[in-house]
Tab-separated table of C-alpha atoms in Angstrom:
chain	number	residue	atom	x	y	z
A	80	MET	CA	-84.401	67.811	-128.934
A	81	PRO	CA	-83.238	71.063	-127.419
A	82	ALA	CA	-84.794	74.274	-129.394
A	83	ARG	CA	-82.010	76.932	-131.329
A	84	ARG	CA	-81.187	79.312	-127.919
A	85	PRO	CA	-79.874	81.838	-128.781
A	86	HIS	CA	-78.248	84.154	-125.490
A	87	LEU	CA	-77.623	88.156	-125.601
A	88	ALA	CA	-74.702	88.816	-124.745
A	89	PRO	CA	-73.871	91.813	-121.974
A	90	SER	CA	-72.315	94.137	-124.721
A	91	VAL	CA	-75.161	94.273	-126.462
A	92	ALA	CA	-77.454	94.745	-123.607
A	93	GLN	CA	-78.149	98.691	-124.743
A	94	SER	CA	-78.889	97.996	-128.875
A	95	GLU	CA	-81.308	98.262	-130.925
A	96	LEU	CA	-81.515	94.310	-131.194
A	97	ALA	CA	-82.247	94.674	-127.051
A	98	ALA	CA	-84.660	97.542	-128.008
A	99	SER	CA	-85.946	95.420	-129.996
A	100	LEU	CA	-86.719	92.020	-127.992
A	101	ALA	CA	-88.036	93.931	-125.788
A	102	ASP	CA	-90.683	95.204	-128.019
A	103	LEU	CA	-91.374	91.914	-128.966
A	104	ARG	CA	-91.664	90.527	-124.803
A	105	ALA	CA	-94.466	93.289	-124.932
A	106	SER	CA	-95.991	92.597	-128.023
A	107	MET	CA	-96.339	88.711	-127.055
A	108	ALA	CA	-98.121	89.825	-123.581
A	109	LEU	CA	-95.500	88.072	-122.217
A	110	PRO	CA	-95.239	88.075	-117.914
A	111	ASP	CA	-93.209	89.492	-116.389
A	112	GLY	CA	-93.626	87.460	-112.872
A	113	PHE	CA	-96.487	86.206	-110.862
A	114	ALA	CA	-99.800	87.631	-109.512
A	115	PRO	CA	-98.836	87.562	-105.319
A	116	GLU	CA	-101.470	85.463	-104.545
A	117	VAL	CA	-99.224	83.373	-106.460
A	118	VAL	CA	-96.470	83.696	-104.929
A	119	ALA	CA	-98.252	83.555	-101.387
A	120	GLU	CA	-99.227	79.756	-101.993
A	121	ALA	CA	-95.174	79.068	-103.395
A	122	GLU	CA	-94.207	80.482	-100.313
A	123	ALA	CA	-96.625	78.264	-98.581
A	124	SER	CA	-96.293	75.037	-99.859
A	125	ARG	CA	-94.248	72.155	-98.540
A	126	PRO	CA	-93.999	68.728	-99.936
A	127	GLU	CA	-95.013	65.457	-97.896
A	128	ALA	CA	-92.280	63.628	-95.917
A	129	PRO	CA	-91.524	60.273	-98.838
A	130	GLY	CA	-91.537	56.635	-96.957
A	131	ARG	CA	-87.779	56.233	-98.506
A	132	ASP	CA	-84.886	58.479	-97.329
A	133	LEU	CA	-82.149	57.984	-99.975
A	134	ARG	CA	-79.334	60.516	-98.872
A	135	ASP	CA	-77.024	58.427	-98.442
A	136	LEU	CA	-76.466	58.356	-102.818
A	137	PRO	CA	-74.085	61.090	-103.418
A	138	PHE	CA	-76.675	62.442	-106.564
A	139	ALA	CA	-74.551	65.264	-108.370
A	140	THR	CA	-75.946	66.863	-111.165
A	141	ILE	CA	-75.049	68.414	-114.988
A	142	ASP	CA	-76.969	71.862	-116.120
A	143	PRO	CA	-75.538	75.315	-117.940
A	144	ALA	CA	-73.225	77.346	-115.587
A	145	GLY	CA	-75.302	78.926	-113.493
A	146	SER	CA	-78.139	77.415	-113.877
A	147	THR	CA	-80.573	77.450	-110.959
A	148	ASP	CA	-83.416	75.953	-111.622
A	149	LEU	CA	-81.962	71.996	-111.075
A	150	ASP	CA	-84.677	69.304	-112.426
A	151	GLN	CA	-82.442	66.603	-112.551
A	152	ALA	CA	-79.688	64.792	-110.774
A	153	MET	CA	-77.215	60.989	-111.416
A	154	HIS	CA	-76.100	58.500	-109.243
A	155	LEU	CA	-73.712	56.070	-111.108
A	156	ALA	CA	-72.905	52.959	-109.841
A	157	ARG	CA	-71.219	49.409	-111.414
A	158	ARG	CA	-73.510	46.365	-110.881
A	159	GLY	CA	-71.656	43.248	-111.762
A	160	ASP	CA	-70.283	44.167	-115.746
A	161	GLY	CA	-73.392	46.503	-116.317
A	162	PHE	CA	-74.492	49.701	-114.713
A	163	LEU	CA	-77.123	50.612	-111.270
A	164	VAL	CA	-78.461	54.390	-112.390
A	165	HIS	CA	-80.528	56.439	-109.826
A	166	TYR	CA	-81.908	59.567	-111.602
A	167	ALA	CA	-83.845	62.006	-109.262
A	168	ILE	CA	-86.004	64.222	-110.923
A	169	ALA	CA	-87.321	67.814	-108.930
A	170	ASP	CA	-90.800	66.936	-106.529
A	171	LEU	CA	-92.296	69.413	-108.948
A	172	PRO	CA	-95.638	67.867	-107.908
A	173	GLY	CA	-95.100	68.384	-103.499
A	174	PHE	CA	-95.086	71.416	-104.087
A	175	VAL	CA	-98.110	72.586	-106.984
A	176	ARG	CA	-102.030	72.446	-104.969
A	177	PRO	CA	-103.804	70.437	-108.134
A	178	GLY	CA	-106.395	73.055	-108.522
A	179	GLY	CA	-104.501	75.902	-106.616
A	180	SER	CA	-103.160	79.704	-107.197
A	181	VAL	CA	-99.649	78.188	-108.444
A	182	ASP	CA	-101.489	74.894	-110.339
A	183	ARG	CA	-103.948	77.545	-112.902
A	184	ALA	CA	-100.416	79.690	-113.572
A	185	ALA	CA	-98.183	77.233	-114.890
A	186	ARG	CA	-101.506	76.027	-117.059
A	187	GLU	CA	-101.626	79.302	-118.379
A	188	ARG	CA	-97.803	79.275	-119.270
A	189	GLY	CA	-97.427	75.471	-120.058
A	190	GLN	CA	-93.463	75.849	-120.033
A	191	THR	CA	-90.580	77.996	-119.273
A	192	LEU	CA	-90.024	80.435	-122.422
A	193	TYR	CA	-86.530	81.749	-123.534
A	194	ALA	CA	-85.607	84.175	-124.997
A	195	PRO	CA	-81.755	86.176	-125.717
A	196	ASP	CA	-82.897	88.575	-123.051
A	197	GLY	CA	-83.839	85.792	-120.690
A	198	ARG	CA	-86.238	83.772	-119.466
A	199	VAL	CA	-90.305	83.337	-118.537
A	200	PRO	CA	-90.471	81.111	-115.766
A	201	LEU	CA	-93.468	78.353	-115.685
A	202	HIS	CA	-92.926	78.654	-111.955
A	203	PRO	CA	-92.447	81.195	-109.145
A	204	PRO	CA	-88.664	81.384	-108.287
A	205	VAL	CA	-89.047	80.212	-104.898
A	206	ILE	CA	-90.343	76.625	-105.653
A	207	GLY	CA	-88.055	76.275	-109.174
A	208	ASP	CA	-85.193	77.950	-108.161
A	209	ASP	CA	-85.112	77.512	-105.417
A	210	ARG	CA	-87.536	75.015	-102.902
A	211	ALA	CA	-87.844	72.231	-105.420
A	212	SER	CA	-84.703	73.008	-107.361
A	213	LEU	CA	-82.161	70.021	-106.388
A	214	LEU	CA	-79.393	72.351	-105.530
A	215	PRO	CA	-76.137	70.466	-103.694
A	216	GLY	CA	-75.992	70.177	-100.500
A	217	VAL	CA	-79.416	70.864	-99.046
A	218	ASP	CA	-82.002	67.786	-98.356
A	219	ARG	CA	-85.031	67.536	-101.758
A	220	THR	CA	-87.911	65.270	-102.305
A	221	ALA	CA	-87.764	63.309	-105.953
A	222	TYR	CA	-88.842	61.308	-107.741
A	223	VAL	CA	-85.938	58.670	-107.837
A	224	TRP	CA	-85.987	56.508	-110.978
A	225	ARG	CA	-83.874	53.513	-111.109
A	226	PHE	CA	-82.639	51.109	-113.882
A	227	GLU	CA	-80.459	48.020	-113.951
A	228	LEU	CA	-78.680	48.255	-117.491
A	229	ALA	CA	-76.293	45.717	-118.899
A	230	ALA	CA	-73.117	46.604	-119.584
A	231	ASP	CA	-74.081	47.128	-123.616
A	232	GLY	CA	-76.965	49.607	-122.174
A	233	THR	CA	-79.636	47.568	-122.451
A	234	LEU	CA	-81.998	48.063	-120.433
A	235	GLY	CA	-83.064	45.691	-117.284
A	236	THR	CA	-85.300	46.210	-114.432
A	237	THR	CA	-86.503	49.905	-114.003
A	238	ALA	CA	-88.641	51.647	-110.615
A	239	VAL	CA	-89.394	54.706	-109.620
A	240	GLU	CA	-90.676	56.302	-106.480
A	241	ARG	CA	-90.479	59.332	-103.992
A	242	ALA	CA	-87.589	59.326	-101.787
A	243	LEU	CA	-85.498	61.770	-100.016
A	244	VAL	CA	-82.121	62.626	-101.773
A	245	ARG	CA	-79.434	65.240	-101.301
A	246	SER	CA	-77.305	66.235	-104.317
A	247	ARG	CA	-73.481	66.185	-103.135
A	248	ALA	CA	-72.115	68.328	-106.149
A	249	ARG	CA	-73.687	71.192	-108.936
A	250	LEU	CA	-71.552	70.589	-111.871
A	251	ASP	CA	-71.061	72.722	-115.475
A	252	TYR	CA	-70.601	71.011	-118.716
A	253	SER	CA	-67.262	71.828	-119.456
A	254	GLY	CA	-66.499	70.601	-115.506
A	255	ALA	CA	-68.060	67.718	-116.045
A	256	GLN	CA	-65.891	67.365	-119.267
A	257	ALA	CA	-62.826	67.931	-117.289
A	258	LEU	CA	-63.965	65.094	-114.532
A	259	ILE	CA	-63.976	62.420	-116.855
A	260	ASP	CA	-61.507	63.378	-119.750
A	261	ASP	CA	-58.764	63.359	-116.614
A	262	GLY	CA	-60.175	60.125	-115.343
A	263	ASP	CA	-61.111	60.536	-111.850
A	264	ARG	CA	-62.348	57.593	-111.016
A	265	GLU	CA	-63.935	59.327	-107.999
A	266	SER	CA	-65.666	62.238	-109.376
A	267	PRO	CA	-69.663	61.514	-109.383
A	268	VAL	CA	-70.125	61.260	-113.257
A	269	ALA	CA	-67.059	58.712	-114.157
A	270	LEU	CA	-69.171	56.478	-115.206
A	271	LEU	CA	-70.973	58.920	-117.793
A	272	GLY	CA	-68.817	58.133	-121.175
A	273	GLU	CA	-69.323	54.539	-120.565
A	274	ILE	CA	-73.046	54.679	-120.362
A	275	GLY	CA	-73.836	57.404	-122.421
A	276	ARG	CA	-71.947	55.503	-124.705
A	277	ALA	CA	-73.793	52.657	-124.510
A	278	ARG	CA	-76.830	54.073	-125.034
A	279	ILE	CA	-75.949	55.734	-127.869
A	280	GLU	CA	-75.007	52.384	-129.106
A	281	GLN	CA	-78.345	50.985	-128.614
A	282	GLU	CA	-79.627	55.008	-130.158
A	283	ARG	CA	-77.969	53.728	-133.545
A	284	ARG	CA	-79.968	49.712	-133.211
A	285	ARG	CA	-82.929	51.187	-133.222
A	286	GLY	CA	-82.205	53.573	-135.799
A	287	GLY	CA	-83.099	56.633	-133.736
A	288	ALA	CA	-81.264	59.915	-133.524
A	289	SER	CA	-81.061	62.228	-131.031
A	290	LEU	CA	-80.125	65.848	-131.143
A	291	ASN	CA	-78.426	68.202	-129.180
A	292	THR	CA	-77.975	71.760	-130.880
A	293	PRO	CA	-75.611	73.984	-129.854
A	294	ASP	CA	-75.880	77.338	-127.394
A	295	GLU	CA	-75.572	80.121	-129.439
A	296	GLU	CA	-74.550	84.063	-128.263
A	297	ILE	CA	-75.285	87.397	-129.919
A	298	VAL	CA	-72.089	89.243	-129.291
A	299	ARG	CA	-70.916	92.692	-130.634
A	300	SER	CA	-68.074	92.549	-133.334
A	301	ASP	CA	-66.574	95.488	-134.941
A	302	GLY	CA	-69.168	97.906	-134.424
A	303	GLY	CA	-71.935	95.151	-135.653
A	304	TYR	CA	-73.041	91.675	-135.094
A	305	ASP	CA	-71.810	88.450	-134.400
A	306	LEU	CA	-73.564	84.887	-133.597
A	307	ALA	CA	-71.017	82.759	-131.672
A	308	ARG	CA	-71.742	79.276	-131.133
A	309	ARG	CA	-70.665	77.266	-128.723
A	310	THR	CA	-69.303	73.908	-129.384
A	311	PRO	CA	-71.516	70.747	-127.903
A	312	LEU	CA	-69.323	68.533	-125.263
A	313	PRO	CA	-69.609	65.173	-125.318
A	314	VAL	CA	-70.641	65.160	-121.916
A	315	GLU	CA	-73.811	66.788	-123.154
A	316	ASP	CA	-74.473	64.094	-125.351
A	317	TRP	CA	-74.077	61.857	-122.852
A	318	ASN	CA	-75.824	63.394	-120.196
A	319	ALA	CA	-79.290	63.382	-122.513
A	320	GLN	CA	-79.214	59.883	-122.654
A	321	LEU	CA	-80.855	59.282	-119.140
A	322	SER	CA	-83.076	62.112	-119.496
A	323	LEU	CA	-84.244	59.393	-123.122
A	324	LEU	CA	-83.603	56.459	-121.005
A	325	THR	CA	-86.036	57.830	-118.556
A	326	GLY	CA	-88.339	59.114	-121.104
A	327	MET	CA	-88.285	55.859	-122.648
A	328	ALA	CA	-88.930	53.998	-119.618
A	329	ALA	CA	-91.965	56.590	-118.232
A	330	ALA	CA	-93.319	55.610	-121.939
A	331	SER	CA	-93.651	51.797	-121.502
A	332	ILE	CA	-94.842	52.237	-118.035
A	333	MET	CA	-97.123	53.643	-119.111
A	334	LEU	CA	-98.308	51.732	-122.071
A	335	GLY	CA	-98.511	48.690	-119.907
A	336	ALA	CA	-101.216	50.623	-117.372
A	337	GLY	CA	-103.204	51.825	-120.196
A	338	VAL	CA	-103.310	54.915	-118.797
A	339	GLY	CA	-100.574	58.023	-119.396
A	340	ILE	CA	-99.357	60.710	-121.758
A	341	LEU	CA	-96.937	60.612	-124.435
A	342	ARG	CA	-94.853	62.619	-126.388
A	343	THR	CA	-95.309	61.990	-130.373
A	344	MET	CA	-93.954	62.544	-134.038
A	345	PRO	CA	-94.459	61.391	-137.135
A	346	SER	CA	-91.079	60.392	-139.603
A	347	PRO	CA	-90.202	63.526	-142.312
A	348	ASP	CA	-92.443	63.127	-145.277
A	349	ASP	CA	-90.029	62.441	-148.265
A	350	GLU	CA	-90.250	66.192	-149.388
A	351	ARG	CA	-88.972	67.471	-145.941
A	352	LEU	CA	-86.476	65.106	-145.898
A	353	ALA	CA	-84.935	65.830	-149.644
A	354	ALA	CA	-84.864	69.100	-148.439
A	355	PHE	CA	-82.885	68.668	-145.496
A	356	ARG	CA	-80.256	66.646	-148.221
A	357	ARG	CA	-80.546	69.809	-150.468
A	358	GLN	CA	-79.439	72.053	-146.685
A	359	THR	CA	-76.988	69.997	-146.168
A	360	VAL	CA	-75.036	70.613	-149.290
A	361	ALA	CA	-75.454	74.091	-149.568
A	362	LEU	CA	-73.345	73.719	-146.323
A	363	GLY	CA	-71.277	72.042	-147.429
A	364	LEU	CA	-71.399	68.599	-146.205
A	365	PRO	CA	-73.852	66.549	-147.873
A	366	TRP	CA	-76.072	63.899	-146.404
A	367	PRO	CA	-75.060	60.562	-148.700
A	368	GLU	CA	-77.813	58.951	-150.370
A	369	ASP	CA	-77.066	55.728	-148.625
A	370	GLU	CA	-76.556	57.025	-144.813
A	371	SER	CA	-79.709	56.985	-142.559
A	372	TYR	CA	-80.645	60.227	-140.773
A	373	GLY	CA	-79.015	58.739	-137.516
A	374	GLU	CA	-75.402	57.815	-139.117
A	375	TYR	CA	-74.740	60.645	-140.718
A	376	LEU	CA	-76.000	62.620	-137.639
A	377	ARG	CA	-73.490	60.887	-135.491
A	378	ARG	CA	-70.604	61.175	-137.661
A	379	LEU	CA	-70.810	65.331	-137.586
A	380	ASP	CA	-67.847	66.680	-136.367
A	381	ARG	CA	-69.275	68.933	-133.150
A	382	ALA	CA	-66.097	71.263	-133.494
A	383	ASP	CA	-66.694	72.218	-136.912
A	384	PRO	CA	-68.942	75.698	-137.638
A	385	VAL	CA	-70.597	74.378	-140.607
A	386	ALA	CA	-71.378	71.162	-139.024
A	387	LEU	CA	-72.897	73.316	-136.257
A	388	ALA	CA	-75.008	74.427	-138.971
A	389	VAL	CA	-75.979	71.186	-140.174
A	390	LEU	CA	-77.437	70.477	-136.301
A	391	GLN	CA	-79.729	73.332	-136.938
A	392	ALA	CA	-81.737	72.209	-139.827
A	393	ALA	CA	-81.698	68.861	-138.846
A	394	SER	CA	-83.694	70.697	-135.440
A	395	GLY	CA	-86.577	70.979	-137.888
A	396	LEU	CA	-86.638	68.034	-140.223
A	397	PHE	CA	-89.082	66.620	-137.483
A	398	ARG	CA	-92.385	68.302	-137.289
A	399	GLY	CA	-95.718	67.439	-136.109
A	400	ALA	CA	-94.730	66.705	-131.978
A	401	GLY	CA	-97.791	66.719	-130.059
A	402	TYR	CA	-98.909	64.798	-127.005
A	403	ALA	CA	-101.795	61.570	-127.014
A	404	ALA	CA	-103.097	61.503	-123.782
A	405	PHE	CA	-105.183	57.789	-123.181
A	406	ASP	CA	-106.934	55.713	-120.079
A	407	GLY	CA	-107.660	52.824	-121.414
A	408	ALA	CA	-106.812	52.194	-125.397
A	409	PRO	CA	-103.420	53.249	-126.663
A	410	PRO	CA	-103.772	56.468	-128.976
A	411	ALA	CA	-103.448	55.725	-132.340
A	412	GLU	CA	-99.251	56.889	-132.581
A	413	THR	CA	-96.735	56.091	-129.645
A	414	MET	CA	-93.870	56.653	-131.404
A	415	GLN	CA	-91.157	59.841	-131.390
A	416	ALA	CA	-90.145	59.649	-134.447
A	417	ALA	CA	-87.002	60.750	-134.345
A	418	LEU	CA	-86.256	58.130	-131.091
A	419	ALA	CA	-87.659	55.527	-133.154
A	420	ALA	CA	-89.185	54.378	-129.723
A	421	PRO	CA	-92.744	55.674	-127.343
A	422	TYR	CA	-91.746	58.375	-125.481
A	423	ALA	CA	-92.754	60.441	-122.558
A	424	HIS	CA	-91.983	63.634	-120.938
A	425	VAL	CA	-91.010	63.436	-117.016
A	426	THR	CA	-87.323	64.560	-116.407
A	427	ALA	CA	-87.979	68.296	-116.614
A	428	PRO	CA	-91.438	69.359	-113.890
A	429	ILE	CA	-89.253	72.586	-112.759
A	430	ARG	CA	-89.730	73.488	-116.872
A	431	ARG	CA	-92.160	72.094	-118.031
A	432	LEU	CA	-95.918	71.648	-116.905
A	433	VAL	CA	-96.596	68.304	-118.546
A	434	ASP	CA	-93.603	66.120	-116.495
A	435	ARG	CA	-95.681	66.610	-113.533
A	436	TRP	CA	-98.428	64.209	-114.775
A	437	GLY	CA	-96.250	61.667	-115.783
A	438	LEU	CA	-94.281	61.750	-112.974
A	439	VAL	CA	-97.464	61.035	-110.786
A	440	VAL	CA	-98.968	58.425	-113.121
A	441	CYS	CA	-95.851	56.537	-113.419
A	442	GLU	CA	-95.044	56.602	-109.814
A	443	ALA	CA	-98.412	55.000	-108.943
A	444	ILE	CA	-98.459	52.691	-111.533
A	445	VAL	CA	-94.989	50.993	-110.229
A	446	ALA	CA	-96.487	51.646	-106.538
A	447	GLY	CA	-99.621	49.285	-107.821
A	448	ARG	CA	-101.763	52.519	-106.629
A	449	GLU	CA	-105.166	54.339	-107.958
A	450	VAL	CA	-103.161	56.666	-110.468
A	451	PRO	CA	-104.074	60.181	-108.519
A	452	ALA	CA	-107.840	61.201	-109.334
A	453	TRP	CA	-106.806	64.885	-110.500
A	454	ALA	CA	-104.274	63.972	-112.787
A	455	ARG	CA	-106.160	61.298	-114.387
A	456	ALA	CA	-109.199	63.412	-115.116
A	457	SER	CA	-107.472	66.400	-115.868
A	458	LEU	CA	-104.992	63.955	-118.846
A	459	ALA	CA	-107.176	64.434	-122.070
A	460	GLU	CA	-106.609	69.277	-121.003
A	461	LEU	CA	-102.801	68.613	-121.609
A	462	PRO	CA	-102.240	67.963	-125.478
A	463	ALA	CA	-103.914	71.427	-126.054
A	464	ILE	CA	-102.229	73.434	-122.770
A	465	MET	CA	-99.181	72.326	-124.582
A	466	ALA	CA	-99.369	72.757	-127.589
A	467	ALA	CA	-100.327	76.421	-127.350
A	468	SER	CA	-97.440	77.159	-124.960
A	469	GLU	CA	-95.020	75.481	-128.019
A	470	GLN	CA	-96.637	77.676	-130.666
A	471	ARG	CA	-95.588	80.648	-128.439
A	472	ALA	CA	-92.464	79.199	-127.601
A	473	GLY	CA	-91.935	78.485	-130.962
A	474	ARG	CA	-93.676	82.211	-132.161
A	475	LEU	CA	-90.975	83.278	-129.311
A	476	GLY	CA	-87.782	81.683	-131.429
A	477	ALA	CA	-88.664	81.953	-134.401
A	478	GLU	CA	-89.122	86.211	-134.357
A	479	SER	CA	-86.204	86.012	-131.734
A	480	ILE	CA	-83.871	84.923	-134.380
A	481	ALA	CA	-85.765	86.671	-136.859
A	482	ARG	CA	-84.145	90.320	-134.965
A	483	VAL	CA	-80.780	88.017	-134.617
A	484	GLU	CA	-80.487	87.475	-138.027
A	485	ALA	CA	-81.208	91.075	-138.913
A	486	ALA	CA	-78.992	92.374	-136.788
A	487	LEU	CA	-76.200	89.794	-138.232
A	488	LEU	CA	-76.665	91.353	-141.818
A	489	ARG	CA	-77.792	94.845	-141.304
A	490	ASP	CA	-74.370	95.821	-142.182
A	491	ARG	CA	-73.921	94.439	-145.019
A	492	VAL	CA	-77.111	95.922	-147.337
A	493	GLY	CA	-76.293	95.795	-151.212
A	494	GLU	CA	-74.062	93.276	-150.347
A	495	ARG	CA	-73.909	90.341	-152.848
A	496	PHE	CA	-74.344	86.859	-152.119
A	497	THR	CA	-73.909	82.979	-153.816
A	498	ALA	CA	-76.922	81.195	-152.398
A	499	THR	CA	-78.144	77.475	-152.955
A	500	VAL	CA	-81.624	77.000	-153.673
A	501	LEU	CA	-83.533	74.850	-151.116
A	502	GLU	CA	-86.482	74.454	-152.811
A	503	LEU	CA	-89.124	76.371	-155.054
A	504	ARG	CA	-92.505	77.979	-153.256
A	505	GLY	CA	-94.704	79.817	-156.584
A	506	ASP	CA	-92.920	81.925	-158.062
A	507	ARG	CA	-89.951	82.356	-154.908
A	508	ALA	CA	-86.972	80.249	-154.138
A	509	VAL	CA	-85.770	79.995	-150.553
A	510	PHE	CA	-82.212	79.847	-150.359
A	511	GLN	CA	-79.095	78.896	-147.522
A	512	LEU	CA	-77.019	81.702	-147.183
A	513	GLU	CA	-73.455	79.705	-146.078
A	514	THR	CA	-72.411	82.412	-143.927
A	515	PRO	CA	-74.245	83.815	-142.523
A	516	ALA	CA	-76.312	80.837	-142.303
A	517	VAL	CA	-79.565	82.135	-143.065
A	518	THR	CA	-82.459	80.587	-145.050
A	519	ALA	CA	-84.229	83.196	-146.365
A	520	SER	CA	-86.402	84.333	-149.985
A	521	CYS	CA	-86.332	85.850	-152.784
A	522	PRO	CA	-87.874	85.629	-156.612
A	523	ALA	CA	-87.134	83.028	-158.187
A	524	PRO	CA	-84.676	83.523	-160.937
A	525	ALA	CA	-85.813	81.812	-164.157
A	526	ASP	CA	-83.109	79.253	-164.509
A	527	ALA	CA	-82.999	78.589	-160.314
A	528	ALA	CA	-83.923	74.307	-159.918
A	529	PRO	CA	-83.484	73.112	-155.786
A	530	GLY	CA	-79.969	72.226	-155.081
A	531	GLY	CA	-78.701	74.930	-157.286
A	532	ALA	CA	-76.538	78.041	-156.769
A	533	ILE	CA	-78.049	81.531	-157.435
A	534	GLU	CA	-76.632	84.893	-157.053
A	535	VAL	CA	-78.822	87.026	-154.264
A	536	VAL	CA	-78.528	90.779	-153.237
A	537	LEU	CA	-79.304	92.174	-149.807
A	538	GLU	CA	-81.831	94.780	-150.037
A	539	ALA	CA	-82.842	95.584	-146.304
A	540	ALA	CA	-82.653	94.278	-143.105
A	541	ASP	CA	-84.588	95.625	-140.344
A	542	ILE	CA	-83.607	94.783	-136.563
A	543	GLY	CA	-86.397	96.196	-135.348
A	544	THR	CA	-89.098	94.005	-136.683
A	545	GLY	CA	-86.893	91.529	-137.788
A	546	THR	CA	-87.097	91.271	-141.345
A	547	VAL	CA	-85.053	90.947	-144.683
A	548	ARG	CA	-85.304	91.098	-147.567
A	549	PHE	CA	-83.511	90.026	-150.683
A	550	GLY	CA	-83.882	89.762	-154.357
A	551	ALA	CA	-82.137	88.056	-157.006
A	552	ALA	CA	-78.829	89.426	-158.489
């Protein structure tokens, strides 16, 4: 489930907000570039030649416009009344020497960090944006997953192997959606809608709900700031289903062999569900008591700005996600509750450290070989590395958003708002504004109750620190 990632538009690049975001990077001591020895090792790295050549398959990638760190490429075909899916994943293990400088630097970072004013990559650009990236028109080694799917999206057989591939097309979301909408049967994504919808139906039957949150862009408007939400396209959900399919297949392989690392997430408790339900009421799209979480999210109109705010709120409903490494008995918790299935991260090795382990473990298991000693020996270290990385990413995201929200509210100090109370925490009321969709708190009025309306006044908004202060009107 992607995190909320606002992007800084050029129109505010020299603004007070940009300066505040730069100060945040400095305060968090985020790395700027890579050490010379890391760059030198990255430039000298070359993957071993794979035993399989799949360059005859016309793979294609779908990513946000302008992306160069391309982790995944797909080839979709019919097979009888079902489908055959080849899903190529960038061969990061081939470029990273275990215990080497690139490996150590990646372990220190854990994942690519995203901020409104740019990203902090996991790997040196010569690897992540060039040699390992599944760019079009060039030969690349990749971990190629092969799935046989029935017409209804049910998974049949699964295989994975290292192979030589060549992508033929780099599509962005709008371009891919246009090809599908135009009914271009020769396009590399012609079957993606059929396959994606079938997998979404399988998700519904499991009781799961994936969440594809929108991107946001900070724009300057009438001397102030605004947060423009980009409406997600259907192709983004269909594309995500291929990644989810691969992650669930990887989890099944690792659990069957008794070695690997899972991405786990507990179910939300009743209090958290109730708080989210109150948020949906506050935003004007109430979640009915007799409707499942997944069904509710699936029926939201993603072209509706209010629905997008609900999706943002839903992204915080499931918490406590982590990684469970095991070698022998399976971990006590194996489920990813939002997906209603065991799941593993294996599809984004350019941007996420743990995926490198998942790929080599699964490929070895399927090939009937021993899992590489370096991977097996270091599995237990990964949960702590990834937890620290996620904490850092979470802080960067939260404090970036706080600065953005302060910028949105800066020119409205003294203004009165009607807000809906989400919950009471001691003597404070946590509330939701509808426009802008900001969650904040203030001293609780005597008559404040969850689900009820209160009047609040914005007393201060500091872009430099990302703090806003409200009082009860």
